[in-house]
mmCIF file of C-alpha atoms in Angstrom:
data_model
loop_
_atom_site.group_PDB
_atom_site.id
_atom_site.type_symbol
_atom_site.label_atom_id
_atom_site.label_comp_id
_atom_site.label_asym_id
_atom_site.label_seq_id
_atom_site.Cartn_x
_atom_site.Cartn_y
_atom_site.Cartn_z
ATOM 1 C CA MET A 1 6.460 8.219 5.553
ATOM 2 C CA HIS A 2 5.607 7.041 8.966
ATOM 3 C CA ILE A 3 5.689 8.596 12.399
ATOM 4 C CA ALA A 4 9.245 8.197 13.652
ATOM 5 C CA GLU A 5 10.234 6.108 16.718
ATOM 6 C CA GLY A 6 9.534 7.833 20.038
ATOM 7 C CA PHE A 7 7.674 10.770 18.383
ATOM 8 C CA LEU A 8 4.343 10.049 19.898
ATOM 9 C CA PRO A 9 3.764 10.613 23.609
ATOM 10 C CA PRO A 10 3.302 7.306 25.479
ATOM 11 C CA ALA A 11 -0.452 7.711 26.112
ATOM 12 C CA HIS A 12 -1.085 8.322 22.387
ATOM 13 C CA ALA A 13 1.225 5.547 21.413
ATOM 14 C CA ILE A 14 -0.714 3.043 23.658
ATOM 15 C CA ALA A 15 -4.070 4.386 22.577
ATOM 16 C CA TRP A 16 -3.255 3.796 18.905
ATOM 17 C CA GLY A 17 -1.879 0.409 19.703
ATOM 18 C CA VAL A 18 -5.076 -0.585 21.512
ATOM 19 C CA ALA A 19 -7.150 0.785 18.519
ATOM 20 C CA SER A 20 -5.091 -1.161 15.943
ATOM 21 C CA ALA A 21 -4.770 -4.489 17.790
ATOM 22 C CA PRO A 22 -8.259 -5.898 17.131
ATOM 23 C CA PHE A 23 -7.972 -5.177 13.415
ATOM 24 C CA VAL A 24 -4.668 -7.114 13.169
ATOM 25 C CA VAL A 25 -5.933 -9.973 15.323
ATOM 26 C CA HIS A 26 -9.128 -10.206 13.197
ATOM 27 C CA GLY A 27 -6.838 -9.900 10.093
ATOM 28 C CA VAL A 28 -4.650 -12.854 11.271
ATOM 29 C CA ARG A 29 -7.800 -14.872 11.669
ATOM 30 C CA SER A 30 -9.091 -13.977 8.216
ATOM 31 C CA LEU A 31 -5.703 -14.671 6.706
ATOM 32 C CA THR A 32 -5.321 -18.191 8.318
ATOM 33 C CA ARG A 33 -8.965 -18.996 7.157
ATOM 34 C CA GLU A 34 -8.197 -17.856 3.624
ATOM 35 C CA VAL A 35 -5.099 -19.937 3.370
ATOM 36 C CA ARG A 36 -6.730 -22.927 4.868
ATOM 37 C CA GLU A 37 -9.802 -22.770 2.623
ATOM 38 C CA HIS A 38 -8.046 -21.676 -0.497
ATOM 39 C CA PRO A 39 -4.346 -22.868 -0.348
ATOM 40 C CA GLU A 40 -4.074 -21.783 -4.020
ATOM 41 C CA SER A 41 -4.392 -18.125 -2.997
ATOM 42 C CA THR A 42 -1.169 -18.217 -0.941
ATOM 43 C CA LEU A 43 0.775 -17.174 -4.022
ATOM 44 C CA LEU A 44 -1.436 -14.139 -4.814
ATOM 45 C CA LEU A 45 -1.369 -13.298 -1.076
ATOM 46 C CA GLY A 46 2.439 -13.258 -1.322
ATOM 47 C CA ALA A 47 2.282 -11.156 -4.347
ATOM 48 C CA SER A 48 -0.075 -8.565 -2.614
ATOM 49 C CA GLY A 49 2.281 -8.365 0.300
ATOM 50 C CA ALA A 50 5.234 -8.063 -2.092
ATOM 51 C CA PHE A 51 3.552 -5.221 -3.784
ATOM 52 C CA THR A 52 3.252 -3.378 -0.504
ATOM 53 C CA PHE A 53 6.961 -4.167 0.170
ATOM 54 C CA VAL A 54 8.048 -2.586 -3.122
ATOM 55 C CA LEU A 55 5.993 0.461 -3.026
ATOM 56 C CA SER A 56 6.731 1.344 0.635
ATOM 57 C CA ALA A 57 10.453 1.177 -0.175
ATOM 58 C CA LEU A 58 10.106 3.630 -3.115
ATOM 59 C CA LYS A 59 10.809 7.047 -1.814
ATOM 60 C CA LEU A 60 9.743 9.485 -4.489
ATOM 61 C CA PRO A 61 10.197 13.232 -4.820
ATOM 62 C CA SER A 62 6.928 15.269 -4.864
ATOM 63 C CA VAL A 63 5.728 18.732 -5.801
ATOM 64 C CA THR A 64 6.318 20.093 -2.228
ATOM 65 C CA GLY A 65 10.106 19.612 -2.617
ATOM 66 C CA SER A 66 10.107 16.716 -0.127
ATOM 67 C CA CYS A 67 9.997 12.963 -0.538
ATOM 68 C CA SER A 68 7.622 10.327 0.629
ATOM 69 C CA HIS A 69 6.632 6.811 -0.360
ATOM 70 C CA PRO A 70 3.370 5.107 -1.477
ATOM 71 C CA THR A 71 1.844 2.357 0.638
ATOM 72 C CA GLY A 72 0.690 -0.280 -1.824
ATOM 73 C CA THR A 73 -2.165 -1.270 0.285
ATOM 74 C CA GLY A 74 -5.027 -0.677 -2.151
ATOM 75 C CA LEU A 75 -4.258 -3.756 -4.313
ATOM 76 C CA GLY A 76 -4.502 -6.245 -1.372
ATOM 77 C CA ALA A 77 -7.606 -4.562 0.029
ATOM 78 C CA ILE A 78 -9.379 -5.056 -3.302
ATOM 79 C CA LEU A 79 -8.249 -8.594 -3.795
ATOM 80 C CA PHE A 80 -8.537 -10.065 -0.279
ATOM 81 C CA ARG A 81 -10.480 -7.352 1.649
ATOM 82 C CA PRO A 82 -9.054 -4.980 4.195
ATOM 83 C CA PRO A 83 -8.646 -7.320 7.241
ATOM 84 C CA ILE A 84 -6.042 -9.420 5.473
ATOM 85 C CA MET A 85 -4.330 -6.168 4.377
ATOM 86 C CA ALA A 86 -3.931 -5.140 8.075
ATOM 87 C CA VAL A 87 -1.677 -8.177 8.517
ATOM 88 C CA LEU A 88 0.328 -7.601 5.315
ATOM 89 C CA GLY A 89 0.706 -3.927 6.132
ATOM 90 C CA THR A 90 1.789 -4.676 9.667
ATOM 91 C CA ILE A 91 4.518 -7.021 8.384
ATOM 92 C CA THR A 92 5.842 -4.340 6.138
ATOM 93 C CA LEU A 93 5.827 -1.726 8.928
ATOM 94 C CA LEU A 94 7.565 -4.176 11.290
ATOM 95 C CA PHE A 95 10.307 -4.893 8.742
ATOM 96 C CA GLN A 96 10.877 -1.114 8.275
ATOM 97 C CA ALA A 97 10.737 -0.340 12.122
ATOM 98 C CA LEU A 98 13.128 -3.121 12.978
ATOM 99 C CA LEU A 99 15.693 -2.980 10.184
ATOM 100 C CA LEU A 100 15.546 0.503 8.724
ATOM 101 C CA ALA A 101 14.807 2.666 11.713
ATOM 102 C CA HIS A 102 11.818 3.945 9.639
ATOM 103 C CA GLY A 103 8.710 4.362 11.665
ATOM 104 C CA GLY A 104 9.116 2.624 15.017
ATOM 105 C CA LEU A 105 7.883 0.111 17.586
ATOM 106 C CA THR A 106 6.430 2.716 19.881
ATOM 107 C CA THR A 107 4.637 4.348 16.956
ATOM 108 C CA LEU A 108 3.759 0.998 15.299
ATOM 109 C CA GLY A 109 0.161 1.109 16.609
ATOM 110 C CA ALA A 110 -0.470 4.570 15.088
ATOM 111 C CA ASN A 111 1.291 3.641 11.819
ATOM 112 C CA VAL A 112 -0.562 0.335 11.600
ATOM 113 C CA PHE A 113 -3.889 2.252 12.057
ATOM 114 C CA SER A 114 -3.041 4.734 9.278
ATOM 115 C CA MET A 115 -1.480 2.436 6.729
ATOM 116 C CA ALA A 116 -2.767 -1.050 7.503
ATOM 117 C CA VAL A 117 -6.338 -0.212 8.715
ATOM 118 C CA ALA A 118 -7.587 3.175 7.657
ATOM 119 C CA GLY A 119 -6.033 3.329 4.173
ATOM 120 C CA PRO A 120 -7.166 -0.263 3.044
ATOM 121 C CA TRP A 121 -10.743 0.343 4.395
ATOM 122 C CA ALA A 122 -11.069 3.777 2.742
ATOM 123 C CA GLY A 123 -9.773 2.388 -0.512
ATOM 124 C CA TYR A 124 -11.952 -0.754 -0.316
ATOM 125 C CA ALA A 125 -15.047 1.485 0.377
ATOM 126 C CA VAL A 126 -14.258 3.629 -2.649
ATOM 127 C CA TYR A 127 -13.856 0.500 -4.754
ATOM 128 C CA ARG A 128 -17.053 -1.093 -3.640
ATOM 129 C CA LEU A 129 -18.945 2.229 -4.177
ATOM 130 C CA LEU A 130 -17.618 2.702 -7.660
ATOM 131 C CA ARG A 131 -18.174 -0.853 -8.658
ATOM 132 C CA ARG A 132 -21.785 -0.711 -7.489
ATOM 133 C CA TYR A 133 -22.376 2.171 -9.941
ATOM 134 C CA ASP A 134 -20.792 0.127 -12.708
ATOM 135 C CA VAL A 135 -17.679 2.203 -12.972
ATOM 136 C CA PRO A 136 -15.152 0.268 -15.175
ATOM 137 C CA LEU A 137 -12.910 -2.043 -13.091
ATOM 138 C CA MET A 138 -9.669 -0.186 -13.792
ATOM 139 C CA VAL A 139 -11.081 3.224 -12.991
ATOM 140 C CA ALA A 140 -12.356 1.846 -9.635
ATOM 141 C CA VAL A 141 -8.910 0.189 -8.978
ATOM 142 C CA PHE A 142 -7.169 3.594 -9.586
ATOM 143 C CA PHE A 143 -9.336 5.518 -7.223
ATOM 144 C CA ALA A 144 -9.258 2.771 -4.619
ATOM 145 C CA ALA A 145 -5.444 2.794 -4.629
ATOM 146 C CA PHE A 146 -5.328 6.646 -4.741
ATOM 147 C CA VAL A 147 -7.679 7.013 -1.773
ATOM 148 C CA ALA A 148 -5.975 4.158 0.304
ATOM 149 C CA ASP A 149 -2.683 5.967 -0.195
ATOM 150 C CA LEU A 150 -3.837 9.499 0.473
ATOM 151 C CA SER A 151 -6.099 8.716 3.376
ATOM 152 C CA THR A 152 -3.174 6.918 5.165
ATOM 153 C CA TYR A 153 -1.334 10.200 5.225
ATOM 154 C CA CYS A 154 -4.396 12.247 6.175
ATOM 155 C CA VAL A 155 -4.778 10.017 9.201
ATOM 156 C CA THR A 156 -1.050 10.355 9.941
ATOM 157 C CA SER A 157 -1.554 14.179 9.982
ATOM 158 C CA VAL A 158 -4.561 13.828 12.289
ATOM 159 C CA GLN A 159 -2.625 11.536 14.671
ATOM 160 C CA LEU A 160 0.253 14.133 14.889
ATOM 161 C CA ALA A 161 -2.088 17.097 15.253
ATOM 162 C CA LEU A 162 -3.929 15.251 18.098
ATOM 163 C CA ALA A 163 -0.629 14.661 19.911
ATOM 164 C CA PHE A 164 0.916 18.101 19.108
ATOM 165 C CA PRO A 165 -1.759 20.748 18.923
ATOM 166 C CA ASP A 166 -0.406 24.091 17.996
ATOM 167 C CA PRO A 167 -0.131 26.387 21.116
ATOM 168 C CA GLY A 168 -1.710 29.277 19.193
ATOM 169 C CA SER A 169 -4.073 27.805 16.644
ATOM 170 C CA GLY A 170 -4.751 24.478 18.418
ATOM 171 C CA PHE A 171 -5.664 21.121 16.745
ATOM 172 C CA LEU A 172 -6.725 22.676 13.398
ATOM 173 C CA GLY A 173 -3.532 24.813 13.104
ATOM 174 C CA ALA A 174 -1.376 21.767 13.717
ATOM 175 C CA LEU A 175 -3.536 19.682 11.317
ATOM 176 C CA GLY A 176 -2.840 22.315 8.651
ATOM 177 C CA LYS A 177 0.837 22.165 9.361
ATOM 178 C CA PHE A 178 1.161 18.339 9.269
ATOM 179 C CA GLY A 179 -1.308 18.087 6.560
ATOM 180 C CA SER A 180 0.800 20.445 4.217
ATOM 181 C CA ILE A 181 3.875 18.211 5.035
ATOM 182 C CA PHE A 182 2.266 14.714 4.662
ATOM 183 C CA ALA A 183 -1.050 14.989 2.733
ATOM 184 C CA VAL A 184 -0.074 17.550 0.039
ATOM 185 C CA THR A 185 3.239 15.817 -0.568
ATOM 186 C CA GLN A 186 1.281 12.592 -1.009
ATOM 187 C CA ILE A 187 -1.097 13.656 -3.734
ATOM 188 C CA PRO A 188 1.158 13.057 -6.840
ATOM 189 C CA LEU A 189 2.503 9.946 -5.086
ATOM 190 C CA ALA A 190 -1.080 8.727 -4.676
ATOM 191 C CA VAL A 191 -1.614 9.178 -8.419
ATOM 192 C CA SER A 192 1.538 7.154 -9.065
ATOM 193 C CA GLU A 193 0.269 4.394 -6.780
ATOM 194 C CA GLY A 194 -2.985 4.403 -8.511
ATOM 195 C CA LEU A 195 -1.345 3.990 -11.852
ATOM 196 C CA LEU A 196 1.079 1.265 -10.627
ATOM 197 C CA THR A 197 -1.866 -0.561 -9.051
ATOM 198 C CA VAL A 198 -3.782 -0.539 -12.366
ATOM 199 C CA ILE A 199 -0.675 -1.955 -14.125
ATOM 200 C CA VAL A 200 -0.579 -4.852 -11.664
ATOM 201 C CA MET A 201 -4.363 -5.384 -11.878
ATOM 202 C CA ARG A 202 -4.052 -5.424 -15.778
ATOM 203 C CA LEU A 203 -1.390 -8.076 -15.489
ATOM 204 C CA LEU A 204 -3.514 -10.104 -13.083
ATOM 205 C CA VAL A 205 -6.458 -9.955 -15.377
ATOM 206 C CA GLN A 206 -4.267 -11.391 -18.137
ATOM 207 C CA SER A 207 -2.588 -13.976 -16.024
ATOM 208 C CA SER A 208 -5.051 -14.943 -13.139
ATOM 209 C CA LYS A 209 -8.570 -14.795 -14.480
ATOM 210 C CA GLY A 210 -9.779 -17.783 -12.400
ATOM 211 C CA GLU A 211 -8.365 -16.332 -9.174
ATOM 212 C CA LEU A 212 -9.862 -12.957 -9.736
ATOM 213 C CA THR A 213 -13.236 -14.434 -10.521
ATOM 214 C CA ARG A 214 -13.110 -16.479 -7.430
ATOM 215 C CA LEU A 215 -12.210 -13.364 -5.436
ATOM 216 C CA GLY A 216 -15.199 -11.465 -7.008
ATOM 217 C CA VAL A 217 -13.068 -8.956 -8.746
ATOM 218 C CA LEU A 218 -13.922 -10.234 -12.230
ATOM 219 C CA LEU A 219 -17.589 -11.005 -12.893
ATOM 220 C CA THR A 220 -18.766 -14.454 -13.976
ATOM 221 C CA ARG A 221 -20.751 -14.902 -17.140
ATOM 222 C CA SER A 222 -24.073 -14.546 -15.343
ATOM 223 C CA GLY A 223 -23.038 -11.061 -14.301
ATOM 224 C CA LYS A 224 -22.892 -11.927 -10.498
ATOM 225 C CA THR A 225 -19.724 -11.917 -8.442
ATOM 226 C CA THR A 226 -18.906 -15.324 -7.137
ATOM 227 C CA SER A 227 -17.891 -15.128 -3.571
ATOM 228 C CA ASP A 228 -18.012 -11.506 -2.478
ATOM 229 C CA GLU A 229 -21.722 -10.572 -2.551
ATOM 230 C CA PRO A 230 -23.168 -13.211 -0.119
ATOM 231 C CA GLU A 231 -20.310 -12.572 2.321
ATOM 232 C CA ALA A 232 -20.872 -8.820 2.188
ATOM 233 C CA VAL A 233 -24.533 -9.390 2.887
ATOM 234 C CA ALA A 234 -23.767 -11.739 5.806
ATOM 235 C CA ARG A 235 -21.687 -9.129 7.524
ATOM 236 C CA MET B 1 4.396 -4.730 -28.968
ATOM 237 C CA SER B 2 0.698 -5.638 -28.277
ATOM 238 C CA ARG B 3 -1.860 -3.082 -27.418
ATOM 239 C CA ASN B 4 -1.870 -4.281 -23.829
ATOM 240 C CA ALA B 5 1.855 -3.887 -23.519
ATOM 241 C CA LYS B 6 1.681 -0.481 -24.985
ATOM 242 C CA ILE B 7 -0.878 0.731 -22.471
ATOM 243 C CA ASN B 8 1.208 -0.643 -19.636
ATOM 244 C CA ALA B 9 4.249 1.125 -20.952
ATOM 245 C CA LEU B 10 2.350 4.406 -21.174
ATOM 246 C CA LEU B 11 1.148 3.999 -17.566
ATOM 247 C CA LEU B 12 4.679 3.379 -16.398
ATOM 248 C CA LEU B 13 5.950 6.347 -18.280
ATOM 249 C CA ALA B 14 3.329 8.517 -16.564
ATOM 250 C CA VAL B 15 4.595 7.219 -13.210
ATOM 251 C CA ALA B 16 8.130 7.967 -14.097
ATOM 252 C CA ALA B 17 7.177 11.512 -15.304
ATOM 253 C CA LEU B 18 5.432 12.220 -11.985
ATOM 254 C CA ALA B 19 8.639 11.287 -10.161
ATOM 255 C CA VAL B 20 11.020 13.131 -12.372
ATOM 256 C CA LEU B 21 9.007 16.381 -12.937
ATOM 257 C CA PRO B 22 9.522 17.791 -9.345
ATOM 258 C CA LEU B 23 13.221 17.264 -9.784
ATOM 259 C CA VAL B 24 13.385 18.893 -13.248
ATOM 260 C CA LEU B 25 11.280 21.768 -12.371
ATOM 261 C CA GLY B 26 13.486 22.384 -9.195
ATOM 262 C CA LEU B 27 10.568 22.309 -6.925
ATOM 263 C CA GLY B 28 12.800 21.652 -3.952
ATOM 264 C CA ASP B 29 15.009 24.722 -4.575
ATOM 265 C CA HIS B 30 13.298 26.870 -2.013
ATOM 266 C CA LYS B 31 14.156 24.501 0.804
ATOM 267 C CA GLU B 32 17.369 24.356 2.838
ATOM 268 C CA GLU B 33 17.487 20.614 2.255
ATOM 269 C CA PRO B 34 15.708 19.878 -0.915
ATOM 270 C CA PHE B 35 13.721 16.545 -1.165
ATOM 271 C CA ALA B 36 14.218 15.533 2.377
ATOM 272 C CA GLY B 37 11.827 12.937 3.792
ATOM 273 C CA ALA B 38 8.354 14.089 4.880
ATOM 274 C CA ASP B 39 8.857 12.205 8.148
ATOM 275 C CA ALA B 40 12.001 14.315 8.927
ATOM 276 C CA GLU B 41 10.013 17.491 8.185
ATOM 277 C CA ALA B 42 7.323 16.270 10.522
ATOM 278 C CA GLU B 43 9.911 15.796 13.345
ATOM 279 C CA THR B 44 11.027 19.441 12.739
ATOM 280 C CA ALA B 45 7.397 20.662 12.856
ATOM 281 C CA ILE B 46 6.859 18.857 16.121
ATOM 282 C CA THR B 47 9.897 20.486 17.709
ATOM 283 C CA GLU B 48 8.627 23.826 16.477
ATOM 284 C CA ILE B 49 5.241 23.347 18.080
ATOM 285 C CA GLU B 50 6.660 21.821 21.308
ATOM 286 C CA PRO B 51 10.353 22.750 21.578
ATOM 287 C CA ASP B 52 10.678 20.723 24.869
ATOM 288 C CA TYR B 53 9.639 17.470 23.245
ATOM 289 C CA GLU B 54 12.154 14.716 23.516
ATOM 290 C CA PRO B 55 11.548 11.429 21.749
ATOM 291 C CA TRP B 56 11.302 8.924 24.546
ATOM 292 C CA PHE B 57 12.352 5.850 22.791
ATOM 293 C CA SER B 58 15.063 5.239 20.093
ATOM 294 C CA PRO B 59 15.217 2.596 17.397
ATOM 295 C CA LEU B 60 16.631 -0.731 18.708
ATOM 296 C CA TYR B 61 18.713 -0.912 15.560
ATOM 297 C CA GLU B 62 19.703 2.034 13.433
ATOM 298 C CA PRO B 63 21.544 1.501 10.120
ATOM 299 C CA PRO B 64 25.081 2.897 10.795
ATOM 300 C CA SER B 65 25.170 5.031 7.611
ATOM 301 C CA GLY B 66 23.080 6.386 4.786
ATOM 302 C CA GLU B 67 24.648 3.701 2.549
ATOM 303 C CA ILE B 68 23.649 0.861 4.740
ATOM 304 C CA GLU B 69 20.156 2.335 5.049
ATOM 305 C CA SER B 70 19.756 2.613 1.342
ATOM 306 C CA ALA B 71 21.122 -0.886 0.921
ATOM 307 C CA LEU B 72 18.316 -2.186 3.284
ATOM 308 C CA PHE B 73 15.706 -0.239 1.378
ATOM 309 C CA ALA B 74 17.035 -1.733 -1.823
ATOM 310 C CA VAL B 75 16.703 -5.301 -0.193
ATOM 311 C CA GLN B 76 13.067 -4.499 0.734
ATOM 312 C CA ALA B 77 12.292 -3.367 -2.794
ATOM 313 C CA ALA B 78 14.239 -6.380 -4.247
ATOM 314 C CA LEU B 79 12.390 -8.924 -2.085
ATOM 315 C CA GLY B 80 9.043 -7.494 -3.096
ATOM 316 C CA ALA B 81 9.942 -7.284 -6.774
ATOM 317 C CA GLY B 82 11.350 -10.809 -6.784
ATOM 318 C CA VAL B 83 8.152 -12.307 -5.255
ATOM 319 C CA LEU B 84 6.033 -10.359 -7.843
ATOM 320 C CA ALA B 85 8.140 -11.521 -10.723
ATOM 321 C CA TYR B 86 8.029 -15.118 -9.467
ATOM 322 C CA TYR B 87 4.263 -14.936 -9.342
ATOM 323 C CA PHE B 88 3.879 -13.524 -12.884
ATOM 324 C CA GLY B 89 6.481 -15.821 -14.212
ATOM 325 C CA LEU B 90 4.836 -18.945 -12.707
ATOM 326 C CA ARG B 91 1.448 -17.825 -13.934
ATOM 327 C CA ARG B 92 2.763 -17.309 -17.505
ATOM 328 C CA GLY B 93 4.518 -20.587 -17.568
ATOM 329 C CA ARG B 94 1.520 -22.485 -16.266
ATOM 330 C CA ARG B 95 -0.758 -20.882 -18.872
ATOM 331 C CA GLN B 96 1.647 -21.728 -21.672
ATOM 332 C CA GLY B 97 1.962 -25.310 -20.367
ATOM 333 C CA GLU B 98 -1.874 -25.659 -20.337
ATOM 334 C CA GLU B 99 -2.043 -24.249 -23.824
ATOM 335 C CA ARG B 100 0.541 -26.718 -25.048
ATOM 336 C CA THR B 101 -1.178 -29.598 -23.428
ATOM 337 C CA ALA B 102 -4.449 -28.639 -24.970
ATOM 338 C CA ALA B 103 -2.850 -28.300 -28.398
ATOM 339 C CA ALA B 104 -1.123 -31.699 -28.093
ATOM 340 C CA LEU B 105 -4.429 -33.294 -27.022
ATOM 341 C CA ARG B 106 -6.185 -31.767 -30.015
ATOM 342 C CA ASP B 107 -3.536 -32.825 -32.553
ATOM 343 C CA ALA B 108 -3.022 -36.339 -31.190
ATOM 344 C CA PRO B 109 -4.616 -38.753 -33.632
ATOM 345 C CA GLY B 110 -7.505 -40.436 -32.021
ATOM 346 C CA GLY B 111 -6.519 -39.068 -28.633
ATOM 347 C CA ASP B 112 -9.086 -38.968 -25.880
#
């Protein structure tokens, strides 16, 4: 559930827009490079974007008695790294802001930052960390998707608490309030997203071994990832 | 049903259970408006903290009714599901085609 149109004061709206813009610009460059160098990955890119489309349209009931929806950004972050997910997430947010009055144009910067930047990076970091310690692929995928989903809504809560600190209890009081609305609601949904991402990854392992090996998700026979490691070192 | 398919089915069942349980257990009963969106609740919380706050921008287009809105959400989900289904269908078809070609080459007498 994104911050609704007009619900961030102009200064905050602009600041989050400025914070998100470089990530999206960098993402567009990574995306065009990926498509130019590996035209065969266009299909899987489309599938990753489609996964985000489906999941962020699924409003699910939660234990708090309210509804929210998953983000679907963990999968793309694992497959194509977070910069590309910044673009796919922004497309989804734009679709919802323009056609569904869900989220908004003035809050797009803040929503992009939480769902398309912070979530994918947090999920990807967890994924890399777990894989480094030889945690099985599907376990790492589950926690990456779980963290990408949950951290998105923690960031949303922080964004709102910064804009609307509680008159009595200040920033922390407001953070508790927004956190109980967004983050607690999101916990079971993040579990659902983790499970759904594992299902899609299992189907990908069955159907797209070559692609996953090229992207460094599956290991080659020598036990080294093909493309990801040198790139990560070069950064 | 293969072992793989069974595991996927179990995972899906768990997702369904997570969605259905809050409804069955009546976890929304304590609310005036059970199972409203978290974003609407956040708007309420904002007006509680800052009663004078007025949203300074309104959506350029707003679905005229709840029905239209749910239709558009369904379109979003259907688009995504369609692309995903296309992807997996294409992959499966390609794999079967490759297997068939390989089998044909193997069986062909004196084939190269």
